Amino acid sequence: MLRITGKTDVYGIFGFPVKHSLSPLMQTAAFEALGIDAVYVPFEVNPDNLGGAVSGLRAMNIKGINVTVPLKEKIVPFLDRIDEVAAFLGAVNTVKNENGVLSGYNTDGDGFVDSLEEEGVDVRGKTVLLIGAGGSGKAVTFALLKRGAGRVIIANRTLDRAVALSEKLKSYGDVEAISLEDVERVLSSADLIVNTTSVGMRETDPPLFDYEVIPPSVVVVDIIYKPFKTELLKVAEGKGAKIINGLGMLVHQGARAFRIWTGKEPPVDVMKRVILEQL
Ligand code: ATR
């Protein structure tokens, strides 16, 4: 039973909308599991009011927040310090408040790679076919390269965006940009296929490419967790491929935020369990 007193620390999430967020459930369960006297609440922050909301963190001594769509980029100029990853991405998903000094971090990409490791997938030296060149694609590609992926082929509907992203990332490793139509051509060289687009969230979404040609040797990852198994993952599984959904990324980006705030080892199993119960 949650017991809030005058000593309880307050954490939260800024989003617009924020009602769908599973982070309050996950982070509050993590605090409770470790006996940390803290709560984590949703804040619906209209982008027009973001500056005021950030001032409010300092004014009210809110210890930390996560930041979600559409505020991850917009919050950057309001913070005092930005770590290397968040600075490169130009996007923050975690803020820590230390006596009014606000530091921004981005745990999305590393959370993604952590979730692969948890499933026994080592990215070092691997060739990754990554679909999407938006904010998620950028965060995931950066983390993959930093953690030793051999090569990332970015495929995107709008080729220009994939090219721009590959240019930005090429000093970190071997990156190539292709258009979505060319995915089937490179499929046989990929160890991992990763979907970072929103395609698959709705049942009516047309496929990104012909999923029937996925070889059984490849690991297929979707950063979507709702639905729990997208059409891409369903077909890939049917082909005999190992599949991983976005639940692990959600949990591990949160676990890294928890570690930043508390300095303690996050109870990953508890965090995962409460989300699984909710989904
Ligand atoms: P996020 O920050 O969540 O990544 P985003 O920046 O809007 O969101 O990027 C969405 C990604 O999904 C993009 O790569 C987008 O492709 P475009 O750059 O061509 O827009 C991709 N995407 C969205 N809907 C798509 C669709 N129906 N087919 C193919 N790609 C799609």
PDB file of C-alpha atoms and ligand atoms in Angstrom:
ATOM      1  CA  MET A   1       0.000   0.000   0.000  1.00  0.00           C
ATOM      2  CA  LEU A   2       1.437   3.321  -1.149  1.00  0.00           C
ATOM      3  CA  ARG A   3       2.111   5.619   1.812  1.00  0.00           C
ATOM      4  CA  ILE A   4       2.673   9.278   0.913  1.00  0.00           C
ATOM      5  CA  THR A   5       4.074  11.521   3.624  1.00  0.00           C
ATOM      6  CA  GLY A   6       5.677  14.945   3.837  1.00  0.00           C
ATOM      7  CA  LYS A   7       9.028  13.319   3.064  1.00  0.00           C
ATOM      8  CA  THR A   8       7.928  11.581  -0.132  1.00  0.00           C
ATOM      9  CA  ASP A   9       9.900  12.595  -3.228  1.00  0.00           C
ATOM     10  CA  VAL A  10       7.964  13.400  -6.383  1.00  0.00           C
ATOM     11  CA  TYR A  11       8.896  12.230  -9.876  1.00  0.00           C
ATOM     12  CA  GLY A  12       6.801  12.225 -13.020  1.00  0.00           C
ATOM     13  CA  ILE A  13       6.426  12.262 -16.764  1.00  0.00           C
ATOM     14  CA  PHE A  14       5.725  15.177 -19.117  1.00  0.00           C
ATOM     15  CA  GLY A  15       3.717  14.260 -22.207  1.00  0.00           C
ATOM     16  CA  PHE A  16       0.918  15.551 -24.415  1.00  0.00           C
ATOM     17  CA  PRO A  17      -1.094  13.395 -24.330  1.00  0.00           C
ATOM     18  CA  VAL A  18       0.133  11.418 -21.337  1.00  0.00           C
ATOM     19  CA  LYS A  19      -2.914   9.317 -20.421  1.00  0.00           C
ATOM     20  CA  HIS A  20      -1.631   6.244 -22.267  1.00  0.00           C
ATOM     21  CA  SER A  21       1.728   6.238 -20.438  1.00  0.00           C
ATOM     22  CA  LEU A  22       2.725   3.092 -18.563  1.00  0.00           C
ATOM     23  CA  SER A  23       5.674   4.815 -16.866  1.00  0.00           C
ATOM     24  CA  PRO A  24       3.771   5.930 -13.718  1.00  0.00           C
ATOM     25  CA  LEU A  25       2.798   2.332 -13.017  1.00  0.00           C
ATOM     26  CA  MET A  26       6.275   0.997 -13.761  1.00  0.00           C
ATOM     27  CA  GLN A  27       8.298   3.595 -11.846  1.00  0.00           C
ATOM     28  CA  THR A  28       6.036   3.672  -8.800  1.00  0.00           C
ATOM     29  CA  ALA A  29       6.275  -0.122  -8.608  1.00  0.00           C
ATOM     30  CA  ALA A  30      10.068   0.170  -8.819  1.00  0.00           C
ATOM     31  CA  PHE A  31      10.230   2.713  -5.963  1.00  0.00           C
ATOM     32  CA  GLU A  32       7.949   0.542  -3.880  1.00  0.00           C
ATOM     33  CA  ALA A  33       9.950  -2.628  -4.559  1.00  0.00           C
ATOM     34  CA  LEU A  34      13.135  -0.975  -3.315  1.00  0.00           C
ATOM     35  CA  GLY A  35      11.433   0.754  -0.374  1.00  0.00           C
ATOM     36  CA  ILE A  36      12.234   4.204  -1.782  1.00  0.00           C
ATOM     37  CA  ASP A  37       9.904   6.906  -0.435  1.00  0.00           C
ATOM     38  CA  ALA A  38       8.867   8.390  -3.783  1.00  0.00           C
ATOM     39  CA  VAL A  39       5.923   8.615  -6.184  1.00  0.00           C
ATOM     40  CA  TYR A  40       5.799   9.100  -9.943  1.00  0.00           C
ATOM     41  CA  VAL A  41       2.856  10.893 -11.528  1.00  0.00           C
ATOM     42  CA  PRO A  42       1.700  11.897 -15.025  1.00  0.00           C
ATOM     43  CA  PHE A  43       1.820  15.571 -16.023  1.00  0.00           C
ATOM     44  CA  GLU A  44      -0.101  16.571 -19.136  1.00  0.00           C
ATOM     45  CA  VAL A  45       2.007  19.462 -20.406  1.00  0.00           C
ATOM     46  CA  ASN A  46       0.816  21.417 -23.423  1.00  0.00           C
ATOM     47  CA  PRO A  47       3.917  22.214 -25.535  1.00  0.00           C
ATOM     48  CA  ASP A  48       3.021  25.917 -25.256  1.00  0.00           C
ATOM     49  CA  ASN A  49       3.450  25.701 -21.477  1.00  0.00           C
ATOM     50  CA  LEU A  50       6.656  23.658 -21.420  1.00  0.00           C
ATOM     51  CA  GLY A  51       8.888  26.490 -20.155  1.00  0.00           C
ATOM     52  CA  GLY A  52       6.558  27.098 -17.236  1.00  0.00           C
ATOM     53  CA  ALA A  53       6.372  23.388 -16.468  1.00  0.00           C
ATOM     54  CA  VAL A  54      10.182  23.111 -16.388  1.00  0.00           C
ATOM     55  CA  SER A  55      10.399  26.131 -14.066  1.00  0.00           C
ATOM     56  CA  GLY A  56       7.863  24.301 -11.930  1.00  0.00           C
ATOM     57  CA  LEU A  57      10.265  21.359 -11.523  1.00  0.00           C
ATOM     58  CA  ARG A  58      12.785  23.701  -9.932  1.00  0.00           C
ATOM     59  CA  ALA A  59      10.189  25.681  -7.970  1.00  0.00           C
ATOM     60  CA  MET A  60       8.533  22.589  -6.509  1.00  0.00           C
ATOM     61  CA  ASN A  61      11.656  20.468  -6.115  1.00  0.00           C
ATOM     62  CA  ILE A  62      10.360  17.655  -8.292  1.00  0.00           C
ATOM     63  CA  LYS A  63      13.304  15.243  -8.340  1.00  0.00           C
ATOM     64  CA  GLY A  64      13.104  13.889 -11.854  1.00  0.00           C
ATOM     65  CA  ILE A  65      10.919  13.416 -14.880  1.00  0.00           C
ATOM     66  CA  ASN A  66      10.670  11.435 -18.042  1.00  0.00           C
ATOM     67  CA  VAL A  67       9.728  13.281 -21.190  1.00  0.00           C
ATOM     68  CA  THR A  68       7.680  11.829 -24.010  1.00  0.00           C
ATOM     69  CA  VAL A  69       6.095  12.849 -27.312  1.00  0.00           C
ATOM     70  CA  PRO A  70       5.965  15.656 -28.436  1.00  0.00           C
ATOM     71  CA  LEU A  71       8.266  17.292 -25.880  1.00  0.00           C
ATOM     72  CA  LYS A  72      11.574  15.393 -26.139  1.00  0.00           C
ATOM     73  CA  GLU A  73      13.190  17.886 -28.519  1.00  0.00           C
ATOM     74  CA  LYS A  74      11.367  20.963 -27.247  1.00  0.00           C
ATOM     75  CA  ILE A  75      12.585  20.579 -23.659  1.00  0.00           C
ATOM     76  CA  VAL A  76      16.293  20.765 -24.550  1.00  0.00           C
ATOM     77  CA  PRO A  77      16.704  24.602 -24.443  1.00  0.00           C
ATOM     78  CA  PHE A  78      15.050  24.783 -21.007  1.00  0.00           C
ATOM     79  CA  LEU A  79      17.591  22.513 -19.287  1.00  0.00           C
ATOM     80  CA  ASP A  80      20.917  23.439 -17.637  1.00  0.00           C
ATOM     81  CA  ARG A  81      22.987  20.451 -18.757  1.00  0.00           C
ATOM     82  CA  ILE A  82      22.633  17.843 -21.484  1.00  0.00           C
ATOM     83  CA  ASP A  83      24.620  14.606 -21.598  1.00  0.00           C
ATOM     84  CA  GLU A  84      26.494  13.497 -24.694  1.00  0.00           C
ATOM     85  CA  VAL A  85      23.836  11.121 -26.030  1.00  0.00           C
ATOM     86  CA  ALA A  86      20.941  13.575 -25.571  1.00  0.00           C
ATOM     87  CA  ALA A  87      23.040  16.354 -27.099  1.00  0.00           C
ATOM     88  CA  PHE A  88      23.783  14.274 -30.174  1.00  0.00           C
ATOM     89  CA  LEU A  89      20.140  13.251 -30.548  1.00  0.00           C
ATOM     90  CA  GLY A  90      18.809  16.711 -29.737  1.00  0.00           C
ATOM     91  CA  ALA A  91      16.226  14.942 -27.603  1.00  0.00           C
ATOM     92  CA  VAL A  92      15.799  14.220 -23.889  1.00  0.00           C
ATOM     93  CA  ASN A  93      13.666  11.527 -22.261  1.00  0.00           C
ATOM     94  CA  THR A  94      14.982  11.811 -18.697  1.00  0.00           C
ATOM     95  CA  VAL A  95      15.658  14.842 -16.493  1.00  0.00           C
ATOM     96  CA  LYS A  96      17.333  14.809 -13.086  1.00  0.00           C
ATOM     97  CA  ASN A  97      16.897  17.753 -10.721  1.00  0.00           C
ATOM     98  CA  GLU A  98      19.836  18.340  -8.354  1.00  0.00           C
ATOM     99  CA  ASN A  99      19.149  21.397  -6.209  1.00  0.00           C
ATOM    100  CA  GLY A 100      17.515  23.217  -9.095  1.00  0.00           C
ATOM    101  CA  VAL A 101      20.116  22.216 -11.672  1.00  0.00           C
ATOM    102  CA  LEU A 102      18.364  20.214 -14.391  1.00  0.00           C
ATOM    103  CA  SER A 103      20.340  17.632 -16.371  1.00  0.00           C
ATOM    104  CA  GLY A 104      18.922  15.974 -19.493  1.00  0.00           C
ATOM    105  CA  TYR A 105      19.641  12.432 -20.652  1.00  0.00           C
ATOM    106  CA  ASN A 106      18.326  10.103 -23.334  1.00  0.00           C
ATOM    107  CA  THR A 107      17.997   6.442 -22.372  1.00  0.00           C
ATOM    108  CA  ASP A 108      15.881   5.267 -25.330  1.00  0.00           C
ATOM    109  CA  GLY A 109      18.640   3.876 -27.542  1.00  0.00           C
ATOM    110  CA  ASP A 110      20.613   2.207 -24.777  1.00  0.00           C
ATOM    111  CA  GLY A 111      17.367   0.856 -23.357  1.00  0.00           C
ATOM    112  CA  PHE A 112      16.732  -0.717 -26.750  1.00  0.00           C
ATOM    113  CA  VAL A 113      20.155  -2.400 -26.861  1.00  0.00           C
ATOM    114  CA  ASP A 114      19.759  -3.529 -23.223  1.00  0.00           C
ATOM    115  CA  SER A 115      16.497  -5.217 -24.193  1.00  0.00           C
ATOM    116  CA  LEU A 116      18.284  -7.166 -26.938  1.00  0.00           C
ATOM    117  CA  GLU A 117      21.028  -8.220 -24.527  1.00  0.00           C
ATOM    118  CA  GLU A 118      18.389  -9.437 -22.102  1.00  0.00           C
ATOM    119  CA  GLU A 119      17.100 -11.683 -24.888  1.00  0.00           C
ATOM    120  CA  GLY A 120      20.596 -13.019 -25.515  1.00  0.00           C
ATOM    121  CA  VAL A 121      21.189 -10.958 -28.667  1.00  0.00           C
ATOM    122  CA  ASP A 122      24.697  -9.487 -28.896  1.00  0.00           C
ATOM    123  CA  VAL A 123      24.805  -6.616 -31.412  1.00  0.00           C
ATOM    124  CA  ARG A 124      28.600  -6.492 -31.681  1.00  0.00           C
ATOM    125  CA  GLY A 125      29.724  -6.967 -35.261  1.00  0.00           C
ATOM    126  CA  LYS A 126      26.179  -7.535 -36.486  1.00  0.00           C
ATOM    127  CA  THR A 127      24.544  -6.101 -39.597  1.00  0.00           C
ATOM    128  CA  VAL A 128      21.271  -4.394 -38.736  1.00  0.00           C
ATOM    129  CA  LEU A 129      18.560  -3.481 -41.201  1.00  0.00           C
ATOM    130  CA  LEU A 130      16.768  -0.654 -39.423  1.00  0.00           C
ATOM    131  CA  ILE A 131      13.512   0.737 -40.777  1.00  0.00           C
ATOM    132  CA  GLY A 132      12.626   4.362 -40.012  1.00  0.00           C
ATOM    133  CA  ALA A 133      14.576   7.601 -39.827  1.00  0.00           C
ATOM    134  CA  GLY A 134      12.557   9.519 -37.227  1.00  0.00           C
ATOM    135  CA  GLY A 135      13.475  10.261 -33.617  1.00  0.00           C
ATOM    136  CA  SER A 136      13.280   6.612 -32.564  1.00  0.00           C
ATOM    137  CA  GLY A 137      15.336   5.439 -35.529  1.00  0.00           C
ATOM    138  CA  LYS A 138      18.003   7.992 -34.719  1.00  0.00           C
ATOM    139  CA  ALA A 139      18.227   7.026 -31.035  1.00  0.00           C
ATOM    140  CA  VAL A 140      18.350   3.311 -31.807  1.00  0.00           C
ATOM    141  CA  THR A 141      20.905   3.621 -34.619  1.00  0.00           C
ATOM    142  CA  PHE A 142      23.205   5.774 -32.474  1.00  0.00           C
ATOM    143  CA  ALA A 143      23.104   3.259 -29.613  1.00  0.00           C
ATOM    144  CA  LEU A 144      23.642   0.291 -31.942  1.00  0.00           C
ATOM    145  CA  LEU A 145      26.758   1.892 -33.422  1.00  0.00           C
ATOM    146  CA  LYS A 146      28.095   3.005 -30.038  1.00  0.00           C
ATOM    147  CA  ARG A 147      27.686  -0.501 -28.700  1.00  0.00           C
ATOM    148  CA  GLY A 148      29.522  -2.162 -31.511  1.00  0.00           C
ATOM    149  CA  ALA A 149      27.098  -3.040 -34.319  1.00  0.00           C
ATOM    150  CA  GLY A 150      29.158  -3.754 -37.429  1.00  0.00           C
ATOM    151  CA  ARG A 151      26.847  -2.063 -39.885  1.00  0.00           C
ATOM    152  CA  VAL A 152      23.449  -0.339 -39.854  1.00  0.00           C
ATOM    153  CA  ILE A 153      21.429  -0.093 -43.054  1.00  0.00           C
ATOM    154  CA  ILE A 154      18.722   2.552 -42.568  1.00  0.00           C
ATOM    155  CA  ALA A 155      15.693   2.028 -44.799  1.00  0.00           C
ATOM    156  CA  ASN A 156      13.073   4.728 -44.935  1.00  0.00           C
ATOM    157  CA  ARG A 157       9.993   5.587 -46.986  1.00  0.00           C
ATOM    158  CA  THR A 158      11.453   9.069 -47.503  1.00  0.00           C
ATOM    159  CA  LEU A 159      14.976   8.266 -48.691  1.00  0.00           C
ATOM    160  CA  ASP A 160      16.229  11.828 -48.027  1.00  0.00           C
ATOM    161  CA  ARG A 161      15.620  11.431 -44.305  1.00  0.00           C
ATOM    162  CA  ALA A 162      17.580   8.157 -44.204  1.00  0.00           C
ATOM    163  CA  VAL A 163      20.434   9.785 -46.129  1.00  0.00           C
ATOM    164  CA  ALA A 164      20.490  12.786 -43.767  1.00  0.00           C
ATOM    165  CA  LEU A 165      20.544  10.472 -40.745  1.00  0.00           C
ATOM    166  CA  SER A 166      23.301   8.282 -42.171  1.00  0.00           C
ATOM    167  CA  GLU A 167      25.413  11.385 -42.873  1.00  0.00           C
ATOM    168  CA  LYS A 168      24.997  12.484 -39.255  1.00  0.00           C
ATOM    169  CA  LEU A 169      25.958   9.069 -37.933  1.00  0.00           C
ATOM    170  CA  LYS A 170      28.751   8.000 -40.247  1.00  0.00           C
ATOM    171  CA  SER A 171      31.544   9.109 -37.941  1.00  0.00           C
ATOM    172  CA  TYR A 172      30.268   6.575 -35.388  1.00  0.00           C
ATOM    173  CA  GLY A 173      30.370   3.544 -37.658  1.00  0.00           C
ATOM    174  CA  ASP A 174      29.363   1.923 -40.911  1.00  0.00           C
ATOM    175  CA  VAL A 175      25.950   3.319 -41.931  1.00  0.00           C
ATOM    176  CA  GLU A 176      24.117   3.132 -45.241  1.00  0.00           C
ATOM    177  CA  ALA A 177      20.800   4.626 -46.364  1.00  0.00           C
ATOM    178  CA  ILE A 178      18.371   2.874 -48.678  1.00  0.00           C
ATOM    179  CA  SER A 179      14.761   3.378 -49.659  1.00  0.00           C
ATOM    180  CA  LEU A 180      12.060   1.072 -48.392  1.00  0.00           C
ATOM    181  CA  GLU A 181      11.671  -0.514 -51.829  1.00  0.00           C
ATOM    182  CA  ASP A 182      15.212  -1.873 -51.580  1.00  0.00           C
ATOM    183  CA  VAL A 183      14.726  -3.701 -48.275  1.00  0.00           C
ATOM    184  CA  GLU A 184      14.220  -7.088 -49.876  1.00  0.00           C
ATOM    185  CA  ARG A 185      17.533  -6.713 -51.725  1.00  0.00           C
ATOM    186  CA  VAL A 186      19.574  -6.408 -48.517  1.00  0.00           C
ATOM    187  CA  LEU A 187      17.554  -8.798 -46.360  1.00  0.00           C
ATOM    188  CA  SER A 188      19.901 -11.750 -46.802  1.00  0.00           C
ATOM    189  CA  SER A 189      22.863  -9.753 -45.425  1.00  0.00           C
ATOM    190  CA  ALA A 190      21.050  -8.718 -42.209  1.00  0.00           C
ATOM    191  CA  ASP A 191      21.456 -10.399 -38.812  1.00  0.00           C
ATOM    192  CA  LEU A 192      18.775  -8.183 -37.300  1.00  0.00           C
ATOM    193  CA  ILE A 193      15.739  -6.363 -38.684  1.00  0.00           C
ATOM    194  CA  VAL A 194      14.425  -3.528 -36.516  1.00  0.00           C
ATOM    195  CA  ASN A 195      11.191  -1.592 -37.081  1.00  0.00           C
ATOM    196  CA  THR A 196      11.319   1.875 -35.528  1.00  0.00           C
ATOM    197  CA  THR A 197       8.336   3.286 -37.463  1.00  0.00           C
ATOM    198  CA  SER A 198       4.774   3.452 -36.207  1.00  0.00           C
ATOM    199  CA  VAL A 199       3.684   0.985 -38.906  1.00  0.00           C
ATOM    200  CA  GLY A 200       2.024  -1.973 -37.201  1.00  0.00           C
ATOM    201  CA  MET A 201       0.328  -0.042 -34.418  1.00  0.00           C
ATOM    202  CA  ARG A 202      -2.965  -0.246 -36.310  1.00  0.00           C
ATOM    203  CA  GLU A 203      -4.258  -3.507 -37.727  1.00  0.00           C
ATOM    204  CA  THR A 204      -5.098  -1.753 -40.994  1.00  0.00           C
ATOM    205  CA  ASP A 205      -1.474  -0.639 -41.566  1.00  0.00           C
ATOM    206  CA  PRO A 206      -0.119  -2.025 -44.839  1.00  0.00           C
ATOM    207  CA  PRO A 207       3.167  -3.945 -44.414  1.00  0.00           C
ATOM    208  CA  LEU A 208       6.496  -2.080 -44.761  1.00  0.00           C
ATOM    209  CA  PHE A 209       7.725  -4.774 -47.171  1.00  0.00           C
ATOM    210  CA  ASP A 210       6.836  -8.347 -48.037  1.00  0.00           C
ATOM    211  CA  TYR A 211       7.302 -10.016 -44.642  1.00  0.00           C
ATOM    212  CA  GLU A 212       7.039 -13.459 -46.264  1.00  0.00           C
ATOM    213  CA  VAL A 213      10.635 -13.165 -47.484  1.00  0.00           C
ATOM    214  CA  ILE A 214      12.084 -12.891 -43.938  1.00  0.00           C
ATOM    215  CA  PRO A 215      14.675 -15.663 -43.463  1.00  0.00           C
ATOM    216  CA  PRO A 216      14.543 -17.804 -40.284  1.00  0.00           C
ATOM    217  CA  SER A 217      18.145 -16.918 -39.422  1.00  0.00           C
ATOM    218  CA  VAL A 218      17.371 -13.264 -38.680  1.00  0.00           C
ATOM    219  CA  VAL A 219      16.278 -11.700 -35.384  1.00  0.00           C
ATOM    220  CA  VAL A 220      13.272  -9.422 -35.922  1.00  0.00           C
ATOM    221  CA  VAL A 221      12.644  -6.599 -33.466  1.00  0.00           C
ATOM    222  CA  ASP A 222       9.721  -4.188 -33.318  1.00  0.00           C
ATOM    223  CA  ILE A 223       9.847  -1.250 -30.923  1.00  0.00           C
ATOM    224  CA  ILE A 224       6.027  -1.361 -30.788  1.00  0.00           C
ATOM    225  CA  TYR A 225       4.548  -3.172 -27.754  1.00  0.00           C
ATOM    226  CA  LYS A 226       0.884  -2.401 -28.420  1.00  0.00           C
ATOM    227  CA  PRO A 227      -0.200  -4.610 -30.123  1.00  0.00           C
ATOM    228  CA  PHE A 228       2.043  -7.042 -28.294  1.00  0.00           C
ATOM    229  CA  LYS A 229       2.800  -8.869 -31.539  1.00  0.00           C
ATOM    230  CA  THR A 230       2.658  -6.750 -34.678  1.00  0.00           C
ATOM    231  CA  GLU A 231       1.992  -8.234 -38.105  1.00  0.00           C
ATOM    232  CA  LEU A 232       5.756  -8.027 -38.777  1.00  0.00           C
ATOM    233  CA  LEU A 233       6.505 -10.110 -35.675  1.00  0.00           C
ATOM    234  CA  LYS A 234       3.677 -12.572 -36.347  1.00  0.00           C
ATOM    235  CA  VAL A 235       4.870 -13.342 -39.857  1.00  0.00           C
ATOM    236  CA  ALA A 236       8.559 -13.405 -38.799  1.00  0.00           C
ATOM    237  CA  GLU A 237       7.733 -15.866 -36.025  1.00  0.00           C
ATOM    238  CA  GLY A 238       5.857 -18.030 -38.504  1.00  0.00           C
ATOM    239  CA  LYS A 239       8.977 -18.063 -40.680  1.00  0.00           C
ATOM    240  CA  GLY A 240      10.983 -19.413 -37.750  1.00  0.00           C
ATOM    241  CA  ALA A 241      12.772 -16.154 -36.880  1.00  0.00           C
ATOM    242  CA  LYS A 242      13.445 -15.090 -33.302  1.00  0.00           C
ATOM    243  CA  ILE A 243      11.214 -12.112 -32.454  1.00  0.00           C
ATOM    244  CA  ILE A 244      11.430  -9.353 -29.833  1.00  0.00           C
ATOM    245  CA  ASN A 245       8.781  -6.691 -29.221  1.00  0.00           C
ATOM    246  CA  GLY A 246       9.095  -3.196 -27.733  1.00  0.00           C
ATOM    247  CA  LEU A 247       8.231  -4.117 -24.160  1.00  0.00           C
ATOM    248  CA  GLY A 248      11.881  -4.619 -23.231  1.00  0.00           C
ATOM    249  CA  MET A 249      12.855  -1.224 -24.643  1.00  0.00           C
ATOM    250  CA  LEU A 250      10.105   0.455 -22.617  1.00  0.00           C
ATOM    251  CA  VAL A 251      11.265  -1.289 -19.453  1.00  0.00           C
ATOM    252  CA  HIS A 252      14.982  -0.720 -19.989  1.00  0.00           C
ATOM    253  CA  GLN A 253      14.737   2.968 -20.919  1.00  0.00           C
ATOM    254  CA  GLY A 254      12.813   3.316 -17.655  1.00  0.00           C
ATOM    255  CA  ALA A 255      15.338   1.218 -15.769  1.00  0.00           C
ATOM    256  CA  ARG A 256      18.154   3.501 -16.930  1.00  0.00           C
ATOM    257  CA  ALA A 257      16.159   6.575 -15.890  1.00  0.00           C
ATOM    258  CA  PHE A 258      15.597   4.995 -12.470  1.00  0.00           C
ATOM    259  CA  ARG A 259      19.336   4.385 -12.120  1.00  0.00           C
ATOM    260  CA  ILE A 260      20.115   7.991 -13.062  1.00  0.00           C
ATOM    261  CA  TRP A 261      17.691   9.327 -10.444  1.00  0.00           C
ATOM    262  CA  THR A 262      18.363   6.959  -7.561  1.00  0.00           C
ATOM    263  CA  GLY A 263      21.843   5.538  -8.197  1.00  0.00           C
ATOM    264  CA  LYS A 264      20.285   2.180  -7.350  1.00  0.00           C
ATOM    265  CA  GLU A 265      19.987  -0.992  -9.403  1.00  0.00           C
ATOM    266  CA  PRO A 266      16.457  -0.956 -10.904  1.00  0.00           C
ATOM    267  CA  PRO A 267      14.157  -3.915 -10.181  1.00  0.00           C
ATOM    268  CA  VAL A 268      13.731  -4.768 -13.861  1.00  0.00           C
ATOM    269  CA  ASP A 269      11.631  -7.888 -13.251  1.00  0.00           C
ATOM    270  CA  VAL A 270       9.110  -5.957 -11.152  1.00  0.00           C
ATOM    271  CA  MET A 271       8.942  -3.193 -13.747  1.00  0.00           C
ATOM    272  CA  LYS A 272       8.321  -5.683 -16.514  1.00  0.00           C
ATOM    273  CA  ARG A 273       5.731  -7.608 -14.540  1.00  0.00           C
ATOM    274  CA  VAL A 274       3.491  -4.613 -13.773  1.00  0.00           C
ATOM    275  CA  ILE A 275       3.494  -3.617 -17.422  1.00  0.00           C
ATOM    276  CA  LEU A 276       2.706  -7.148 -18.590  1.00  0.00           C
ATOM    277  CA  GLU A 277      -0.213  -7.225 -16.153  1.00  0.00           C
ATOM    278  CA  GLN A 278      -1.518  -3.974 -17.607  1.00  0.00           C
ATOM    279  CA  LEU A 279      -1.156  -4.816 -21.308  1.00  0.00           C
TER     280      LEU A 279
HETATM  281  P1  ATR B   1       9.435   8.944 -34.183  1.00  0.00           P
HETATM  282  O1  ATR B   1      10.074  10.111 -33.525  1.00  0.00           O
HETATM  283  O2  ATR B   1       8.497   8.185 -33.294  1.00  0.00           O
HETATM  284  O3  ATR B   1      10.421   8.059 -34.839  1.00  0.00           O
HETATM  285  P2  ATR B   1       8.741  10.364 -36.602  1.00  0.00           P
HETATM  286  O4  ATR B   1       9.894  11.273 -36.459  1.00  0.00           O
HETATM  287  O5  ATR B   1       7.421  10.935 -37.018  1.00  0.00           O
HETATM  288  O6  ATR B   1       8.450   9.550 -35.282  1.00  0.00           O
HETATM  289  O7  ATR B   1       9.164   9.202 -37.644  1.00  0.00           O
HETATM  290  C1  ATR B   1       8.277   8.250 -38.036  1.00  0.00           C
HETATM  291  C2  ATR B   1       8.988   7.226 -38.922  1.00  0.00           C
HETATM  292  O8  ATR B   1       8.010   6.293 -39.365  1.00  0.00           O
HETATM  293  C3  ATR B   1       9.592   7.820 -40.175  1.00  0.00           C
HETATM  294  O9  ATR B   1      10.722   7.061 -40.513  1.00  0.00           O
HETATM  295  C4  ATR B   1       8.472   7.633 -41.184  1.00  0.00           C
HETATM  296  O10 ATR B   1       8.874   7.618 -42.518  1.00  0.00           O
HETATM  297  P3  ATR B   1       9.015   9.015 -43.345  1.00  0.00           P
HETATM  298  O11 ATR B   1      10.325   9.610 -42.921  1.00  0.00           O
HETATM  299  O12 ATR B   1       9.001   8.594 -44.756  1.00  0.00           O
HETATM  300  O13 ATR B   1       7.834   9.847 -42.950  1.00  0.00           O
HETATM  301  C5  ATR B   1       7.972   6.289 -40.787  1.00  0.00           C
HETATM  302  N1  ATR B   1       6.598   6.026 -41.226  1.00  0.00           N
HETATM  303  C6  ATR B   1       5.465   6.502 -40.684  1.00  0.00           C
HETATM  304  N2  ATR B   1       4.389   6.034 -41.354  1.00  0.00           N
HETATM  305  C7  ATR B   1       4.873   5.235 -42.350  1.00  0.00           C
HETATM  306  C8  ATR B   1       4.271   4.437 -43.379  1.00  0.00           C
HETATM  307  N3  ATR B   1       2.939   4.361 -43.522  1.00  0.00           N
HETATM  308  N4  ATR B   1       5.082   3.730 -44.195  1.00  0.00           N
HETATM  309  C9  ATR B   1       6.426   3.783 -44.057  1.00  0.00           C
HETATM  310  N5  ATR B   1       7.051   4.506 -43.113  1.00  0.00           N
HETATM  311  C10 ATR B   1       6.292   5.229 -42.261  1.00  0.00           C
END
